[in-house]
XYZ file of C-alpha atoms in Angstrom:
338
model
C -0.015 0.074 0.128
C 1.272 3.429 -0.997
C 1.619 6.402 1.817
C -0.004 8.968 -0.804
C -1.749 9.109 -3.982
C -1.330 11.940 -6.005
C -4.084 12.421 -8.685
C -3.111 14.513 -11.664
C -6.143 15.710 -13.717
C -4.904 16.320 -17.248
C -6.744 17.938 -20.141
C -4.731 18.947 -23.124
C -1.696 19.211 -20.820
C 1.073 18.099 -23.127
C 2.914 21.284 -22.518
C 3.450 21.012 -18.869
C 2.509 17.733 -17.323
C 5.690 16.321 -17.525
C 7.029 18.863 -15.059
C 4.055 18.388 -12.502
C 4.865 14.526 -12.576
C 8.862 14.919 -12.175
C 8.274 16.992 -9.085
C 6.300 14.333 -7.308
C 8.537 11.308 -8.418
C 11.081 12.282 -5.783
C 8.760 10.386 -3.345
C 9.765 7.167 -4.800
C 7.737 4.038 -4.200
C 5.908 5.761 -1.147
C 4.062 7.586 -3.687
C 1.221 6.597 -6.450
C 0.651 9.019 -9.242
C -2.590 8.653 -11.083
C -2.566 10.684 -14.448
C -6.392 11.016 -15.581
C -6.491 11.941 -19.170
C -9.879 13.598 -19.369
C -10.506 13.127 -23.048
C -7.708 15.356 -24.068
C -7.137 16.200 -27.828
C -3.557 16.674 -27.862
C -0.519 14.233 -27.078
C -1.630 14.138 -23.140
C -2.776 10.706 -23.405
C 0.336 9.467 -25.191
C 2.438 11.278 -22.582
C 0.450 9.734 -19.871
C 1.093 6.219 -21.240
C 4.851 6.868 -21.837
C 5.272 8.090 -17.988
C 3.316 4.938 -16.841
C 5.824 2.754 -18.828
C 8.830 4.343 -17.593
C 7.476 4.125 -13.981
C 5.163 1.173 -13.790
C 5.242 0.742 -9.994
C 4.536 4.570 -9.318
C 2.425 5.869 -12.322
C -0.860 4.805 -13.680
C -2.570 6.457 -16.745
C -6.307 6.557 -16.920
C -8.090 7.641 -19.989
C -11.700 8.570 -20.077
C -14.261 10.613 -21.978
C -14.300 14.312 -20.843
C -15.867 14.917 -17.825
C -14.227 18.008 -16.267
C -12.030 18.559 -13.533
C -14.159 17.094 -10.965
C -14.804 14.004 -12.781
C -11.180 13.574 -13.332
C -10.756 13.889 -9.234
C -13.747 11.532 -8.896
C -11.682 8.817 -11.150
C -8.444 9.337 -9.404
C -9.969 8.735 -5.656
C -12.083 5.799 -7.156
C -8.770 4.192 -8.034
C -6.470 5.372 -5.303
C -4.680 2.785 -3.110
C -2.661 5.560 -1.026
C -3.651 5.946 2.598
C -3.633 9.760 1.853
C -4.895 11.722 -1.276
C -3.800 14.862 -2.913
C -4.835 16.624 -5.974
C -2.083 18.272 -8.160
C -3.174 20.292 -11.228
C -1.098 19.334 -14.345
C 0.145 22.916 -14.775
C 1.478 23.056 -11.190
C 4.040 21.512 -9.263
C 5.317 20.710 -5.923
C 8.575 21.556 -4.036
C 10.676 18.401 -3.612
C 12.127 18.933 -0.333
C 8.798 19.983 1.258
C 7.170 16.712 -0.240
C 9.917 14.514 1.315
C 9.110 16.335 4.689
C 5.301 15.381 4.188
C 6.218 11.762 3.322
C 8.383 11.564 6.551
C 5.415 12.548 8.395
C 3.023 10.212 6.606
C 5.734 7.452 7.252
C 5.630 8.197 11.034
C 1.852 7.727 11.133
C 2.095 4.561 9.312
C 4.910 3.019 11.633
C 3.002 3.880 14.963
C -0.375 2.931 13.499
C -1.844 6.431 13.952
C -2.915 8.875 11.353
C -5.023 12.193 11.039
C -7.943 12.952 8.785
C -6.298 16.003 7.295
C -2.708 17.404 6.696
C -2.139 21.012 5.762
C 0.701 22.668 4.199
C 1.397 26.036 2.750
C 1.067 26.907 -0.981
C 2.638 29.457 -3.207
C 1.144 31.845 -5.993
C 3.576 31.556 -8.809
C 3.394 34.319 -11.369
C 6.778 33.965 -13.439
C 5.534 36.481 -15.968
C 6.037 39.222 -13.483
C 8.530 37.482 -11.325
C 6.109 37.445 -8.368
C 5.861 34.511 -5.717
C 3.296 34.999 -2.895
C 3.487 32.284 -0.127
C 0.104 31.710 1.822
C 1.050 30.137 5.119
C -0.841 29.466 8.376
C 1.680 30.270 10.997
C -0.428 31.444 13.930
C -3.728 29.678 12.899
C -2.701 25.861 13.331
C -0.454 24.519 15.780
C 2.656 23.151 14.076
C 3.965 19.504 14.100
C 1.468 18.042 16.274
C -2.088 16.431 16.057
C -4.752 18.972 16.729
C -8.458 19.425 16.355
C -10.790 22.274 15.402
C -10.846 23.464 18.943
C -7.004 24.202 18.544
C -7.374 26.409 15.578
C -6.863 30.173 15.858
C -8.233 32.964 13.912
C -7.904 32.910 10.165
C -6.827 35.928 8.413
C -8.443 36.933 5.066
C -5.971 35.213 2.848
C -5.647 31.962 5.064
C -8.217 29.793 3.493
C -7.779 25.995 3.251
C -7.526 25.486 -0.501
C -7.063 22.284 -2.670
C -3.369 23.288 -2.892
C -2.810 23.096 0.803
C -4.781 20.045 1.815
C -4.085 16.301 1.947
C -7.080 14.318 3.123
C -7.186 10.753 4.311
C -8.454 8.669 1.460
C -10.943 6.622 3.600
C -12.370 9.982 4.961
C -13.084 11.266 1.232
C -14.912 7.938 0.378
C -16.845 7.644 3.838
C -18.112 11.306 3.381
C -19.315 10.312 -0.029
C -17.475 13.202 -1.766
C -18.312 13.010 -5.432
C -17.761 16.225 -7.426
C -20.021 17.365 -10.238
C -19.156 16.743 -13.863
C -18.601 19.402 -16.578
C -18.380 22.122 -13.945
C -15.416 24.429 -13.062
C -14.330 25.448 -9.520
C -15.341 22.394 -8.071
C -11.995 22.356 -5.984
C -14.154 24.521 -3.566
C -16.509 21.718 -2.892
C -13.458 19.367 -2.732
C -12.172 21.358 0.320
C -15.469 22.308 1.972
C -17.734 19.228 1.916
C -15.351 16.845 3.927
C -14.604 19.433 6.680
C -17.496 18.095 8.991
C -15.841 14.711 8.940
C -12.441 16.042 9.816
C -11.579 15.389 13.518
C -7.821 15.347 13.482
C -5.302 17.503 11.789
C -1.595 18.249 11.262
C -0.021 21.143 9.873
C 3.616 21.227 8.251
C 5.023 24.751 7.848
C 6.678 23.923 4.294
C 5.886 25.904 0.859
C 4.592 22.442 -0.740
C 2.247 23.317 -3.692
C 3.267 25.853 -6.346
C 0.137 27.505 -7.852
C 0.990 28.558 -11.370
C -0.955 31.650 -12.355
C -0.331 33.171 -15.949
C -2.092 31.154 -18.847
C -4.727 33.054 -20.865
C -6.861 29.842 -21.057
C -6.553 29.200 -17.158
C -9.983 28.739 -15.309
C -9.092 31.312 -12.772
C -8.346 34.085 -15.377
C -10.665 36.780 -14.470
C -12.045 37.280 -17.889
C -12.827 33.438 -18.013
C -14.311 33.509 -14.592
C -16.747 36.173 -15.617
C -17.494 34.354 -18.484
C -18.318 31.166 -16.576
C -20.034 32.844 -13.956
C -22.984 30.487 -14.098
C -20.762 27.774 -13.045
C -19.609 29.726 -10.117
C -22.927 30.143 -8.957
C -23.889 26.636 -9.331
C -21.011 25.843 -7.042
C -22.155 28.421 -4.646
C -25.710 26.737 -4.607
C -24.139 23.366 -4.165
C -22.145 24.605 -0.981
C -25.213 26.364 0.391
C -27.191 22.939 -0.114
C -24.575 20.826 1.449
C -24.967 21.700 5.107
C -27.134 23.568 7.581
C -24.059 25.397 9.152
C -26.388 26.728 12.112
C -26.311 23.128 13.242
C -22.693 22.368 13.381
C -21.699 22.250 16.751
C -18.170 23.091 16.997
C -17.779 26.778 16.933
C -14.464 27.051 15.293
C -15.556 24.713 12.495
C -18.615 26.483 12.039
C -17.128 29.981 11.838
C -14.643 28.631 9.356
C -17.115 27.251 7.041
C -19.297 30.362 7.370
C -16.197 32.388 6.376
C -15.534 30.251 3.302
C -18.930 30.338 2.255
C -18.884 34.023 2.625
C -15.862 34.304 0.265
C -17.405 32.205 -2.209
C -20.556 34.377 -2.305
C -18.196 37.533 -2.519
C -16.333 36.299 -5.538
C -19.634 35.435 -7.266
C -20.963 39.013 -6.418
C -17.805 40.726 -7.442
C -17.800 39.158 -10.869
C -21.407 39.746 -11.460
C -20.919 43.482 -10.488
C -17.815 43.670 -12.785
C -19.537 42.213 -15.732
C -22.235 45.029 -15.070
C -25.371 44.088 -17.247
C -28.800 44.125 -15.686
C -28.882 40.433 -16.197
C -25.469 39.867 -14.127
C -26.916 42.283 -11.329
C -30.127 40.426 -11.382
C -28.188 37.178 -11.000
C -26.329 38.656 -8.014
C -29.644 39.417 -6.178
C -30.965 35.822 -7.035
C -28.009 34.434 -5.323
C -28.248 36.263 -2.148
C -32.042 35.439 -2.154
C -31.556 31.733 -2.814
C -29.175 31.735 0.352
C -32.056 33.497 2.242
C -34.764 31.223 1.124
C -32.954 28.075 1.689
C -31.752 28.773 5.057
C -32.579 32.086 7.137
C -30.320 31.148 9.726
C -27.282 30.662 7.553
C -28.204 33.953 5.718
C -28.220 35.630 9.212
C -24.803 34.366 10.015
C -23.201 35.250 6.764
C -24.807 38.884 6.955
C -23.205 39.388 9.992
C -19.851 39.364 8.593
C -18.528 42.712 7.372
C -17.513 41.171 4.020
C -20.863 40.368 2.901
C -22.974 43.458 3.416
C -21.167 45.608 0.355
C -21.964 42.382 -1.722
C -25.608 43.324 -1.867
C -24.904 47.166 -2.418
C -27.551 48.126 -5.054
C -26.270 51.567 -6.043
C -23.260 52.549 -8.582
C -21.346 53.974 -5.808
C -21.670 50.951 -3.650
C -20.668 48.421 -6.491
C -17.547 50.801 -7.327
C -16.603 50.385 -3.619
C -16.953 46.714 -4.038
C -14.738 46.390 -7.158
C -12.081 48.726 -5.805
C -11.850 46.391 -2.761
C -11.499 43.306 -4.603
C -8.719 44.909 -6.864
C -6.989 46.071 -3.719
C -7.070 42.491 -2.182
C -6.021 40.990 -5.596
C -2.748 43.127 -5.332
C -1.960 42.447 -1.801
C -2.513 38.735 -1.758
C -1.643 37.783 -5.611
C -4.390 35.824 -6.586
C -5.870 35.454 -10.187
């Protein structure tokens, strides 16, 4: 049995997927790499087969009809044999030294027969085009190098969200919680890091910059223009998250507060892009999204509405909308996302 399964969803990834894989190979036989060719129309499938032939005990290539990023993650999870599970996008990579430290921790868990539900490490926004690197770390939020629970978590800063880049889940937990991401839908990584959280009881934080998150391709799903063009999919993900849990019934206050914060962030992102698009149709969609939250769960709506971040998102006048866009642009410059 492998310590860690790394699933790499690949769609038309011929230009960069080898680099992603090479950074994981440093883990040797402790690692299983599952390359999911999601109906690519270039040489992605061929490269996946070549890599699997070169490293037959480590790499497995799976080919499927195009189902989208979430479907590829589902496939990786279905085939995973590792005790722990991580997703690595094919245009990103991992820091080799940090990966070895992570594997040392996992090896220690395997030797003493214990383990945790979720491991966390830092990630880095990589913008080579402007020579910018912005690390998102969790110092002061999570205890370091020890097992802890939600009650031990401190206050999150605005930039300190648990993203797909920073998380490693116990494979069994993902299966036990019934995680299945929707097909043909972008931005499902938010569901990946949100839906399992109430099942997470034990955690471990390693203060290393593990995941390198590349930003800069014009066709990237997080490119702002593309996100605005796909806003209906973002709204769909928002609504799936709203429907996933009644947050008013989550007993652990630290967990509840974090999930409220994360859902608020998702609502905010959708609201900002709808405001930036600016058409009457988009502004109506923004109002409908907040109305959906209110109609589905008034208690959750009140909880989210107490946060300072949520109130400007519902401004109706032009001046208020300008304030929202200005605040988003400022945050973008500070934290380096998109």
